[in-house]
Coordinates of C-alpha atoms in Angstrom, one line a residue:
Chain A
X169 CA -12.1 -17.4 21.3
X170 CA -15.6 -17.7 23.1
X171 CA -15.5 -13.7 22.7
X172 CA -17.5 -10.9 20.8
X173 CA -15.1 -10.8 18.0
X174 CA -15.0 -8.5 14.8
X175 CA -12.7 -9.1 12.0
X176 CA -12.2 -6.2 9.7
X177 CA -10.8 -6.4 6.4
X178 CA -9.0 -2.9 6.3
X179 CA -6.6 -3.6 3.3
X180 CA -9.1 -1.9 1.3
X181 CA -7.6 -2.4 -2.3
X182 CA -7.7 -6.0 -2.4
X183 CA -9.7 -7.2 0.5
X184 CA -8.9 -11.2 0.3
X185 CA -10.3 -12.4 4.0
X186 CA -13.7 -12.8 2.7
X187 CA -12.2 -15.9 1.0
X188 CA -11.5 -17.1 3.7
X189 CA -14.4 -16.5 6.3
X190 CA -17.2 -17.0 3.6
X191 CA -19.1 -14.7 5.1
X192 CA -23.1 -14.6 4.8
X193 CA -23.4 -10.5 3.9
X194 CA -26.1 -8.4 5.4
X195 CA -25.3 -5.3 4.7
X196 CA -23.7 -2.8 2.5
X197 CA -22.9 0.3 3.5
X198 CA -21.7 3.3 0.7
X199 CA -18.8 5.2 1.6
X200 CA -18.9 8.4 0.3
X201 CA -16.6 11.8 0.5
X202 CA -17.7 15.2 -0.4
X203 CA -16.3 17.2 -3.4
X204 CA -17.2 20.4 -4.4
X205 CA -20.4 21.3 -6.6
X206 CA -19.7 25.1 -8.2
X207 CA -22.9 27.3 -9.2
X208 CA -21.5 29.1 -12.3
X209 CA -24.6 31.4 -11.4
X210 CA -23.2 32.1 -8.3
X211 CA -19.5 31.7 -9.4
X212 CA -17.4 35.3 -10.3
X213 CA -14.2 33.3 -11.5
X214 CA -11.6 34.9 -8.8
X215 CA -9.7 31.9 -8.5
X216 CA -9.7 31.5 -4.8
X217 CA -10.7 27.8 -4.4
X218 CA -8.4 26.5 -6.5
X219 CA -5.5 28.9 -4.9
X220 CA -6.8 27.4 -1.5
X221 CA -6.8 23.7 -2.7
X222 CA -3.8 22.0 -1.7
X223 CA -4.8 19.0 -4.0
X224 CA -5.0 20.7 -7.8
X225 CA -8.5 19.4 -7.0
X226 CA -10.2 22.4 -8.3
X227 CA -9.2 25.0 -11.3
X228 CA -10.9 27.9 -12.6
X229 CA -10.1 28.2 -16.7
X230 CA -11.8 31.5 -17.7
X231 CA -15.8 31.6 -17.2
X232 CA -15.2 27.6 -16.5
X233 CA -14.6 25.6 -13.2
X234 CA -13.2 22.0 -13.6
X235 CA -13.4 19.7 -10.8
X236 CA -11.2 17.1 -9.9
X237 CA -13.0 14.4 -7.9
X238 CA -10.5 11.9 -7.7
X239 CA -7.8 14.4 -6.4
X240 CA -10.3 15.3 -4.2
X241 CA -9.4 14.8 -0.2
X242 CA -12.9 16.3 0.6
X243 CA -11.5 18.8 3.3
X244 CA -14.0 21.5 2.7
X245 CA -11.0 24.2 1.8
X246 CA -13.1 25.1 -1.1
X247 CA -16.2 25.4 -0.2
X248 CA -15.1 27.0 2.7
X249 CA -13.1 30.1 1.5
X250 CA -16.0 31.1 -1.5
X251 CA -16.4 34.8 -1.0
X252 CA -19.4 34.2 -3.0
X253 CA -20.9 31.4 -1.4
X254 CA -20.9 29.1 -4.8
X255 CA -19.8 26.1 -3.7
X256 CA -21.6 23.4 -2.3
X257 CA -20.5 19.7 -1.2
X258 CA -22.0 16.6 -2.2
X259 CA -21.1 13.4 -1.6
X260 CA -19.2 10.8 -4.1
X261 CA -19.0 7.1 -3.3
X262 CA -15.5 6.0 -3.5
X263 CA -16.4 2.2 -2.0
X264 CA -18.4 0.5 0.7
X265 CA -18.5 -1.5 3.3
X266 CA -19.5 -4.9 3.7
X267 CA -21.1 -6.5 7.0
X268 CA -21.9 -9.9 7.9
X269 CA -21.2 -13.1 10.0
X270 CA -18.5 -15.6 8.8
X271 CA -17.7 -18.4 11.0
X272 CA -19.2 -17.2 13.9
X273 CA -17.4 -13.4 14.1
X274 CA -18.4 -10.5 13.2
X275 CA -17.5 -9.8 9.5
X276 CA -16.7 -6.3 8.4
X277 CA -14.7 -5.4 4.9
X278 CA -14.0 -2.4 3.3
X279 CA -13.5 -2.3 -0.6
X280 CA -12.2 0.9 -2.6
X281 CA -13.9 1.3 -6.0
X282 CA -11.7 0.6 -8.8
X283 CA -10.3 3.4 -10.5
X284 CA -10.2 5.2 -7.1
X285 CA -6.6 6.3 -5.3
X286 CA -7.6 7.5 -2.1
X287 CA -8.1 4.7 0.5
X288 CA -8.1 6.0 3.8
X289 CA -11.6 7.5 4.0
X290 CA -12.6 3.6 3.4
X291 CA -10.9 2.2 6.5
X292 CA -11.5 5.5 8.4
X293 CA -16.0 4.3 7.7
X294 CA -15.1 0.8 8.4
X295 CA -13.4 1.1 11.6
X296 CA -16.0 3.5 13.1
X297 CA -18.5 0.7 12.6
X298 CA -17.0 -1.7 14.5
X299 CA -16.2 -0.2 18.2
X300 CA -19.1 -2.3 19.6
X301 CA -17.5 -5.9 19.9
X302 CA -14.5 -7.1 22.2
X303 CA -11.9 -7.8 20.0
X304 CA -11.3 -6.4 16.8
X305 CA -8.8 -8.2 14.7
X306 CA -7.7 -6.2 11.9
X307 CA -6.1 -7.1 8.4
X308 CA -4.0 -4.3 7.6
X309 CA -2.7 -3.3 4.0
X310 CA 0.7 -3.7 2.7
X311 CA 3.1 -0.8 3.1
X312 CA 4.0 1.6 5.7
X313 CA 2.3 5.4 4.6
X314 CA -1.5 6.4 4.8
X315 CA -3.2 3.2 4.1
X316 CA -1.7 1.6 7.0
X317 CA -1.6 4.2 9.3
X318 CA -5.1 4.2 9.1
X319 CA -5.5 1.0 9.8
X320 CA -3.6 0.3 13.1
X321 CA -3.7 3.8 13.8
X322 CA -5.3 4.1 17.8
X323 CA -4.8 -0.3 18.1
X324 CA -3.5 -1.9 21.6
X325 CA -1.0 -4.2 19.5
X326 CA 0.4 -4.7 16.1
X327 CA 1.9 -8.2 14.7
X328 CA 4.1 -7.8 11.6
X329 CA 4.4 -11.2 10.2
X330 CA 7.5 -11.3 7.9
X331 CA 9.7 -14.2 6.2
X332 CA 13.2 -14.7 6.8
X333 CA 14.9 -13.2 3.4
X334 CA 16.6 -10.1 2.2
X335 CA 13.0 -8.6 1.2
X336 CA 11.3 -9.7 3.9
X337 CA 14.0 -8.7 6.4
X338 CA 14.1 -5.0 5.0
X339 CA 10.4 -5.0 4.6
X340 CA 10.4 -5.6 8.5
X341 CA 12.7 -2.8 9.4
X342 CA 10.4 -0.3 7.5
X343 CA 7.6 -1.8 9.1
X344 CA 9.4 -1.6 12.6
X345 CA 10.1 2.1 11.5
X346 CA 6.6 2.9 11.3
X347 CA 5.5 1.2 14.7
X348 CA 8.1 3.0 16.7
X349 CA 7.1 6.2 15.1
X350 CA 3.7 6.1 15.8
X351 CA 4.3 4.3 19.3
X352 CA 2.3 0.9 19.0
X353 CA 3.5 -1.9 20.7
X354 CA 4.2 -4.9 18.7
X355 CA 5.8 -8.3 18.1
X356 CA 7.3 -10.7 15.2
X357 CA 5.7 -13.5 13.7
X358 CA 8.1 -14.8 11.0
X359 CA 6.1 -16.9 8.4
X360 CA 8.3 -20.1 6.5
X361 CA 10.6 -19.6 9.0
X362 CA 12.8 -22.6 7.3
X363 CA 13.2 -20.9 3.9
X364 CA 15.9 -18.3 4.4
X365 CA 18.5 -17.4 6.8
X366 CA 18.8 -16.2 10.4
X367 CA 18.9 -13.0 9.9
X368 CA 15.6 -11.7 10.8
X369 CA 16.3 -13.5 14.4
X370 CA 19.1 -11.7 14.7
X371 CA 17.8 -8.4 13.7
X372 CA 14.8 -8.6 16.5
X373 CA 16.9 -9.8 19.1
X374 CA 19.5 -7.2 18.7
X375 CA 16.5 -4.6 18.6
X376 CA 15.1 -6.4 21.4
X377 CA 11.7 -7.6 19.5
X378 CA 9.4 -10.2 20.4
X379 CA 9.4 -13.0 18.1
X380 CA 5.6 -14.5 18.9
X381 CA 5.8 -17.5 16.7
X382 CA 7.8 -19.3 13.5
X383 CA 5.8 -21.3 10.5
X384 CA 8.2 -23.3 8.9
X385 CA 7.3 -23.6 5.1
X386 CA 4.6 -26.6 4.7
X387 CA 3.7 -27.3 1.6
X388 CA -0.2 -28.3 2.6
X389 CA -0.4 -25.3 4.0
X390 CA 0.9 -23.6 1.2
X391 CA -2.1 -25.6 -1.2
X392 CA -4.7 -24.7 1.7
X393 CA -4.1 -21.5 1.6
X394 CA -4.3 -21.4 -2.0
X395 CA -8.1 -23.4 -2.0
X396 CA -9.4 -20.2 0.2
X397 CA -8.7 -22.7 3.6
X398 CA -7.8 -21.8 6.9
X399 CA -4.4 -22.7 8.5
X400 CA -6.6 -24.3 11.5
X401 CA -8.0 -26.3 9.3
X402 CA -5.0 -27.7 7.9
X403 CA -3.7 -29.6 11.7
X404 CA -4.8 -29.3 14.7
X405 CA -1.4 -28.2 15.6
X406 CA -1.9 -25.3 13.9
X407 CA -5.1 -24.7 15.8
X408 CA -3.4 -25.1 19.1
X409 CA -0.5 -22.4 17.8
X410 CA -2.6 -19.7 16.7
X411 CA -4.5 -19.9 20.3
X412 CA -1.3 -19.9 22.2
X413 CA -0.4 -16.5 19.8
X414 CA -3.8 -14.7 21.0
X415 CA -3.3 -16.0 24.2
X416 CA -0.2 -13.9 24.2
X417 CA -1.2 -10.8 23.1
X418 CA -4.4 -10.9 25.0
X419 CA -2.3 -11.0 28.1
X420 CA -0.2 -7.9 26.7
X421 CA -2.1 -5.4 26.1
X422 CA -4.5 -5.6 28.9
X423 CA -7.3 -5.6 27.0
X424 CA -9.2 -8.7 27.3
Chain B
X114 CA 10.3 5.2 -25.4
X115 CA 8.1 2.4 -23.9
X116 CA 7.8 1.8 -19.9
X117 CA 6.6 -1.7 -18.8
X118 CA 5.1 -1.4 -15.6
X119 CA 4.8 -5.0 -13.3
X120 CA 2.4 -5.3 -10.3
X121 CA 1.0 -7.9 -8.7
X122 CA -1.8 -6.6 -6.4
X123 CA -0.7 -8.7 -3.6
X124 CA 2.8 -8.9 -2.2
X125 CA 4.5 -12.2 -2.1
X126 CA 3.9 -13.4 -5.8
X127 CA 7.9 -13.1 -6.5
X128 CA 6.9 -10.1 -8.3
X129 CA 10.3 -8.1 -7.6
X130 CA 12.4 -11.6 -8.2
X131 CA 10.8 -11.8 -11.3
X132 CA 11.6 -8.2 -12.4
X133 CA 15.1 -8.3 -11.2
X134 CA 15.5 -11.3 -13.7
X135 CA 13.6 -9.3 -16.4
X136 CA 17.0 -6.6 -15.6
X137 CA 19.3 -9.0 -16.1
X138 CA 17.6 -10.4 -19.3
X139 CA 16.8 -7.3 -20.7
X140 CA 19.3 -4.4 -22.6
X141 CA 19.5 -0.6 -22.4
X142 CA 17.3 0.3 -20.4
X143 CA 16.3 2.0 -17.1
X144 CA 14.9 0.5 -14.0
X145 CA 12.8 2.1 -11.5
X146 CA 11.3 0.8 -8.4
X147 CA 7.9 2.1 -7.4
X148 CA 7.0 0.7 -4.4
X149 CA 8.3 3.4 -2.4
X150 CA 6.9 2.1 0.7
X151 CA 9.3 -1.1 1.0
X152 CA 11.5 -0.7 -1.8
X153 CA 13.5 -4.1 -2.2
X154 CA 14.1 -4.0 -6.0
X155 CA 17.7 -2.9 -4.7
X156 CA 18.7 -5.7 -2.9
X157 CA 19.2 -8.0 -5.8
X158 CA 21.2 -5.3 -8.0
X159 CA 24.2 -5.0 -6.7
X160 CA 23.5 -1.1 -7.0
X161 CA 25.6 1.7 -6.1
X162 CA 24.3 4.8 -5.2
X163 CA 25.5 7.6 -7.1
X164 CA 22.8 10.2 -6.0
X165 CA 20.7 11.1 -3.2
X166 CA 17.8 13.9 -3.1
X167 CA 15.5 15.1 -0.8
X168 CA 11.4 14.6 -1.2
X169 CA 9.3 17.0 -0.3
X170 CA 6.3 15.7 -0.7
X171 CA 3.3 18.1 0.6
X172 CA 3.0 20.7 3.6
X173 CA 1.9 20.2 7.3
X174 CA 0.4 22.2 9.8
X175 CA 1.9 23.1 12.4
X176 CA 0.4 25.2 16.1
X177 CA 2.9 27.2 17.4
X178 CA 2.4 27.2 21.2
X179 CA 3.4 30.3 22.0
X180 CA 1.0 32.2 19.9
X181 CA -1.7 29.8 21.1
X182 CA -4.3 31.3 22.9
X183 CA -6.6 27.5 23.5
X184 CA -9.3 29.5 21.6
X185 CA -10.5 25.5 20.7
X186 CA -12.0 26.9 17.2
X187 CA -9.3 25.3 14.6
X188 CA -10.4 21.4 15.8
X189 CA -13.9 22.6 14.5
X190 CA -12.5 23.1 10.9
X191 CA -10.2 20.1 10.8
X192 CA -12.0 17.1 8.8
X193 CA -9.3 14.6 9.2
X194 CA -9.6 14.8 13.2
X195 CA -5.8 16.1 13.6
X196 CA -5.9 18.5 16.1
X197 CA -5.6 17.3 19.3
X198 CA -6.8 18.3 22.9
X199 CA -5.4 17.8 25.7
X200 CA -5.6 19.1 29.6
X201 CA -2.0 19.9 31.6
X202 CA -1.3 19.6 34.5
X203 CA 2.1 20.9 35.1
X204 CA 3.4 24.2 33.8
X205 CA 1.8 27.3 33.5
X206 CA -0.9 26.7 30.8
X207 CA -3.9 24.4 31.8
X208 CA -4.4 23.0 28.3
X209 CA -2.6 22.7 25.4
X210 CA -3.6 22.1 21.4
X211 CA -1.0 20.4 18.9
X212 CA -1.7 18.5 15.9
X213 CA -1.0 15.0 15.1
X214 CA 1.6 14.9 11.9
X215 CA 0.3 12.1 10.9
X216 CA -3.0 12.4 10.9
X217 CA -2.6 15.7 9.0
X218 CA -3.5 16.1 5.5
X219 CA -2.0 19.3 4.9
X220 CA -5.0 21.1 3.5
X221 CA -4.4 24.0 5.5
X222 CA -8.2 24.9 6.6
X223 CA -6.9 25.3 9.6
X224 CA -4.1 27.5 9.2
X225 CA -6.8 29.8 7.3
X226 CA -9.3 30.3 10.3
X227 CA -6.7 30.7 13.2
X228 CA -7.9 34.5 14.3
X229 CA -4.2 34.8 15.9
X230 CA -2.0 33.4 12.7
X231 CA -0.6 30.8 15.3
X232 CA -0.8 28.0 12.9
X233 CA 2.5 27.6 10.7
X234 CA 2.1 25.6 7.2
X235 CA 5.5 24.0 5.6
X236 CA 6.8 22.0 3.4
X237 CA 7.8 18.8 5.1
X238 CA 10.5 16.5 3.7
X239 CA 8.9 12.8 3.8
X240 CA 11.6 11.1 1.5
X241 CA 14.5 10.2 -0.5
X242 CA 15.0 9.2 -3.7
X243 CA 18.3 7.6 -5.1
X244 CA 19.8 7.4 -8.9
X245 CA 22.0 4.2 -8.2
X246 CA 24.2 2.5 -11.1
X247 CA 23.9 -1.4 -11.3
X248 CA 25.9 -4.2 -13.8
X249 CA 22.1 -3.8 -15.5
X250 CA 22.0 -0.5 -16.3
X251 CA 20.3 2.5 -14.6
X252 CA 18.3 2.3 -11.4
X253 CA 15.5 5.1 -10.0
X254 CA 14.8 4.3 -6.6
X255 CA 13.3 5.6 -3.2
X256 CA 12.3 5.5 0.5
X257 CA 9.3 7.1 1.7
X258 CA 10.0 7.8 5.5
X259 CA 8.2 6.1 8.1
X260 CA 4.2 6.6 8.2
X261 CA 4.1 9.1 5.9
X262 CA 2.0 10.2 3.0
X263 CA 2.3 11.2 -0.7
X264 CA 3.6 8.1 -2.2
X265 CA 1.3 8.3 -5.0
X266 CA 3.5 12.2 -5.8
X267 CA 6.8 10.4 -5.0
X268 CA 6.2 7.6 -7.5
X269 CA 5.4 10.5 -10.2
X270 CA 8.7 12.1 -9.3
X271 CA 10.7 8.5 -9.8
X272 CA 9.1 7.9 -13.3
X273 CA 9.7 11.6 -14.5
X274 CA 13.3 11.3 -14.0
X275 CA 13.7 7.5 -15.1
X276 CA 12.2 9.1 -18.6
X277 CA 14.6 12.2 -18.6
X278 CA 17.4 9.5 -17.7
X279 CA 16.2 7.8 -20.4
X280 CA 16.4 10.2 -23.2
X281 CA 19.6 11.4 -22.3
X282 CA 21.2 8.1 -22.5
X283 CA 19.2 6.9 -25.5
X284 CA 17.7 4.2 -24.0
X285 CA 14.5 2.9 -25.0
X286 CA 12.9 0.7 -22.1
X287 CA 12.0 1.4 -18.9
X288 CA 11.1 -1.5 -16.4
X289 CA 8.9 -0.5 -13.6
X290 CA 8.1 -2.6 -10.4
X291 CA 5.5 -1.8 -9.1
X292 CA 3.8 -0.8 -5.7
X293 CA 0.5 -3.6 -4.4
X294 CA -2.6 -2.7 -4.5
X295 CA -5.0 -0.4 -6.5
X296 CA -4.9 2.6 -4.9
X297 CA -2.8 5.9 -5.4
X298 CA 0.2 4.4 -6.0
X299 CA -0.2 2.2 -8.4
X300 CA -2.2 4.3 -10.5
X301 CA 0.5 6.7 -9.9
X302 CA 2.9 4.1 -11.2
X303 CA 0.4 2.6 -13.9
X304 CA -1.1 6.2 -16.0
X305 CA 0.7 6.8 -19.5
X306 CA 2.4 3.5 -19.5
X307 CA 3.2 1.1 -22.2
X308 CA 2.5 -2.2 -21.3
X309 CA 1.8 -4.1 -17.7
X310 CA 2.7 -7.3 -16.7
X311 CA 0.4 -8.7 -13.9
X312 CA 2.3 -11.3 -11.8
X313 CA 0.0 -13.6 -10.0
X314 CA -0.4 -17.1 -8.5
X315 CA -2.6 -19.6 -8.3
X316 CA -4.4 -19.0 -5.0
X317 CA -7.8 -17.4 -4.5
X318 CA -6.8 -14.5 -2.9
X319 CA -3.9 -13.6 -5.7
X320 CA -7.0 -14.2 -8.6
X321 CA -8.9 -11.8 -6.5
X322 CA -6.4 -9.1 -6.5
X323 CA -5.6 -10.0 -10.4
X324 CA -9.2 -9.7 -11.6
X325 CA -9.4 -6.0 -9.4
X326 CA -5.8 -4.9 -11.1
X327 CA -7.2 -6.0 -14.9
X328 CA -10.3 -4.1 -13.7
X329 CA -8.1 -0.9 -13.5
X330 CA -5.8 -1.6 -16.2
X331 CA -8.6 -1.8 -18.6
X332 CA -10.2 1.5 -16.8
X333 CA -6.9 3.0 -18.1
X334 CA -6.8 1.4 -21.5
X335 CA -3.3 0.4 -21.6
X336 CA -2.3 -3.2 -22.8
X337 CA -1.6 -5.9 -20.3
X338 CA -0.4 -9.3 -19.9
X339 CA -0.5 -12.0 -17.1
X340 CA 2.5 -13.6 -15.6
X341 CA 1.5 -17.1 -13.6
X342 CA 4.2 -17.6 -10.5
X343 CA 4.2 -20.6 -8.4
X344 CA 1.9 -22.0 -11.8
X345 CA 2.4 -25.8 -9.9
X346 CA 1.3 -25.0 -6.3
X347 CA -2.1 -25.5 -7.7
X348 CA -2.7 -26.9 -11.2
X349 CA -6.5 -26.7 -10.9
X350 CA -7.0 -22.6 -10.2
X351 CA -3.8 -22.5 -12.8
X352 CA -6.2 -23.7 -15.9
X353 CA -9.2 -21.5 -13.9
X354 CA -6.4 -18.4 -14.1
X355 CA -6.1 -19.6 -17.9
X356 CA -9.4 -19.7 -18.5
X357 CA -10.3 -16.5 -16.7
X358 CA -7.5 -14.6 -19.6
X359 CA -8.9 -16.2 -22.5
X360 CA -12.2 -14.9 -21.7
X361 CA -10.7 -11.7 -21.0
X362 CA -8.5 -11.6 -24.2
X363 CA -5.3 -11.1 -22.3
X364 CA -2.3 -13.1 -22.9
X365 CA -0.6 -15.3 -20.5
X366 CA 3.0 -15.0 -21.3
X367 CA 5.2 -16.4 -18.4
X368 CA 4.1 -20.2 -16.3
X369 CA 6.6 -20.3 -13.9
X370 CA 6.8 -23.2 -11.2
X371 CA 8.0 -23.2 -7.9
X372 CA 11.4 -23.5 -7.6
X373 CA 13.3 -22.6 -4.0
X374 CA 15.9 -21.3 -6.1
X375 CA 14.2 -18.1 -6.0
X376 CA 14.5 -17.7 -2.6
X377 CA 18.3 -19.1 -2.8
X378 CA 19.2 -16.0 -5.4
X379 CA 18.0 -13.8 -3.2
X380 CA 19.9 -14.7 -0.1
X381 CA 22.6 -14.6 -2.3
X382 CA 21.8 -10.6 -3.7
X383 CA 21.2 -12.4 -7.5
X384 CA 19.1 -12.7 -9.8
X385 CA 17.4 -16.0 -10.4
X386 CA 18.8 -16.2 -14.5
X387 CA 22.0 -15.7 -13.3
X388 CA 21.9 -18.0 -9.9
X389 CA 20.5 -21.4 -11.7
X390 CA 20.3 -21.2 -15.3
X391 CA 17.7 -24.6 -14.7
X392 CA 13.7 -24.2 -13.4
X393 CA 12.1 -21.5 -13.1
X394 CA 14.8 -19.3 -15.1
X395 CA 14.3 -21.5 -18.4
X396 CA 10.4 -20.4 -17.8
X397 CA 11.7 -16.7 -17.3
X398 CA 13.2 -16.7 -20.4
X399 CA 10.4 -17.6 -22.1
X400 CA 8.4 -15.4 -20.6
X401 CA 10.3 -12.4 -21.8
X402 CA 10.8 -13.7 -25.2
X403 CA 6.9 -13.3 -25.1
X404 CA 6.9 -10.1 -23.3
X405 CA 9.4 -8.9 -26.1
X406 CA 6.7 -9.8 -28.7
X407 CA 4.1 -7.7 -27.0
X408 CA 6.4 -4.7 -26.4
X409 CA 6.9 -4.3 -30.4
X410 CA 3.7 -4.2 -31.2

């Protein structure tokens, strides 16, 4: 894009764009939240932590304080409202971050530790690490609560790529949902635009949504993708595509 | 009682196709759909909702402006940078604080420290969940509203009352479908389970997400089994999939090929067994023949 460009791998679960960028890493970065740490010296067993915690995080059982780390949401609550002073936070890695250089762009994933639930803290790290280059293209999880509200949460402009079926169609008006609620504008790109029906057109131009681009199903493209490959790679019409999408959006949201 | 549980890691391996087949193949039982973020298990049902409940699914803070005095100490206290700042300049007040609903986490630090009690704390309704009747018994389903958080509780709730539906009706199989990912969700949908079925495909990115779910699935102990979709689209990471289980002891039960009549059922709001009883439904069949194997044991 002859630009200072970032791309960060936000869908933090299964982070797949390494696979595709083959990436030289550089550095790894810990990402770590803090849970509570109780002095039973300290500790007179009132309760009030775990009355405070909103997460069953922390329970007091007697002359015994069991904590929860992986309910933990590391707000402090805890800590905070001791009367004795008992509890101190330390932090717990729940994942880390991954930089490097793939293809000539700045490469940034974030990876949750398996076994772990809570994601956002992840993409939360990850995104604060990458506010020095121009563009930031981000790869955002499935879904449409915390994960991904993290992830395009304070973006210039959000593509939803969809397919033209009954799942993909209904996917999009929850995705749509979420966009609208959190104000971000956005446009459609529907992927094998040849396999289903024409309802998805007919949805976005009844809500008045840009389509940005169609793929019709290809078959090489399908195996490509499969082998790790990019789509550019595949035809150079492709190549030509994807630029004229940027292109696009560059000029939208006035932040080229 | 045993639940079977299917994820897939990724979207888009025909994982909720593949279950809505399993509930036309399969007897007595309940179904429940898990990924309460973009629930589509539905859609090829034919269901009919007979219920509706609210979810309530955590509190939020909430300033109220009139007992505001701008004191500025509560942003101080907030770790999940919710509370918000910002100057005014119409009206009588200069500056106003509110706090962004969806960046709140409702731990209610805040609500604690405000010296004039003007932060309010409630329970906010974030969902719905549905008991819906289809031609295949049973079905436990929800929507999560629009960027909101708690999945991981709502999931909980859905498989709690799939289990109570279950014993009343003397039923002894639920089918889950599960949410993508690793995260809260799916371990919300995966903990205490019976059996999972892993449906992947043979791409790079899907044997990523697979080896990461078996990771977890194994972290939990409970038995699972793989499912290859789309096994033709790449013979070569299909035997490297194959491979990859054997050394892993788990079992590949289903091969499935591509076959557009996938898609096809779905357009048509069916399942793929009952849409074309040729392709890739002769493969399902097999598969839960083998899956039915597993569950006795």
């Amino acid at each position: 894009m002859g630009k200072d460009v970032a791309y960060l791998d936000c869908d933090v679960e299964e982070p797949n764009g390494r696979i595709f960028l083959k990436p030289e890493i550089t550095e790894q970065i810990d990402v770590t939240v803090p849970v509570p740490r109780v002095d039973l010296d300290k500790c007179t067993f009132r309760g009030e932590c775990s009355a405070a915690c909103e997460y069953h995080a922390i329970a007091v059982l007697g002359k015994a304080v069991e904590v929860f780390a992986s309910l933990c949401h590391g707000c402090g609550g805890c800590s905070d409202i001791c009367p004795e002073d008992a509890i101190e936070e330390i932090p717990r890695t729940i994942g880390h971050i991954s930089r490097g250089v793939g293809m000539g762009v700045e490469f940034l994933e974030g990876r949750l530790n398996v076994g772990e639930a809570i994601s956002p803290p992840v993409t939360k790290a990850l995104k604060k690490l990458a506010i020095t280059s121009d563009v930031a293209i981000i790869d955002a999880p499935p879904g449409t609560s915390c994960p991904v509200i993290e992830a395009i949460n304070d973006t210039d402009f959000v593509i939803l790529v969809t397919e033209p079926t009954p799942f993909g169609l209904n996917d999009l008006k929850l995705a749509v949902g979420m966009v609208r609620e959190i104000s971000l504008p956005f446009g459609v790109v529907i992927n094998r635009s040849d396999i289903g029906d024409n309802k998805t057109d007919e949805y976005c131009h009844r809500e008045r949504i840009d389509v940005l681009k169609k793929i019709p199903f290809s078959r090489r493209l399908a195996e490509a993708y499969s082998r790790g490959e990019m789509m550019f790679g595949v035809d150079s019409e492709y190549e030509k595509s994807l630029r004229e999408l940027y292109e696009n959006i560059a000029g939208r949201s006035n932040h080229d | 009682m045993t639940e079977l549980v299917i994820v897939s890691g990724k979207g888009g391996t025909g994982k909720t196709s593949l279950v809505g087949s399993l509930a036309a193949l399969s007897r007595d039982k309940v179904l429940v759909d898990c990924d309460v973020d973009a629930a589509d298990l539905h859609l090829i049902l034919k269901n009919k909702i007979q219920k509706t409940s609210e979810f309530t699914g955590g509190k939020q803070a909430f300033i109220v402006e009139e007992d505001c005095t701008n004191c500025g100490l509560c942003p101080e206290y907030c770790r999940f940078d919710a509370i918000k700042h910002e100057e005014l300049t119409t009206g009588a007040e200069k500056e106003r604080y509110w706090i962004d609903k969806h960046a709140c986490d409702g731990c209610g630090v805040c609500v604690r420290h405000c010296p004039e009690n003007a932060i309010a704390f409630k329970e906010v309704i974030s969902g719905e969940w549905y008991l819906s009747d289809t031609p295949y018994g049973p079905l436990v389903h929800a929507r999560l509203g629009f960027a909101q958080a708690n999945s991981g509780k709502l999931v909980s709730l859905l498989r709690q009352q799939a289990r109570l539906l279950a014993d009343k009706r003397g039923l002894d199989l639920i089918i889950v479908d599960g949410p993508p990912g690793i995260g809260c969700p799916v371990i919300a949908s995966i903990t205490g389970a019976g059996y999972i079925l892993i449906v992947t495909e043979p791409s790079m990115s899907a044997m990523h997400d697979m080896e990461r779910l078996l990771q977890l699935t194994k972290h939990f102990r409970i038995p699972t089994g793989i499912c290859i979709n789309k096994s033709d689209i790449n013979p070569v990471l299909t035997s490297q999939i194959e491979e990859f289980a054997k050394n892993e002891k788990v079992r590949i039960l289903g091969r499935i090929p591509y076959d557009p009549s996938v898609t096809a059922a779905q357009l048509e709001g069916a399942t793929v067994v009952e849409y074309d009883v040729n392709g890739a439904s002769e493969s399902v069949k097999l598969l839960w023949s083998n899956l039915t194997e597993e569950l006795k044991e």
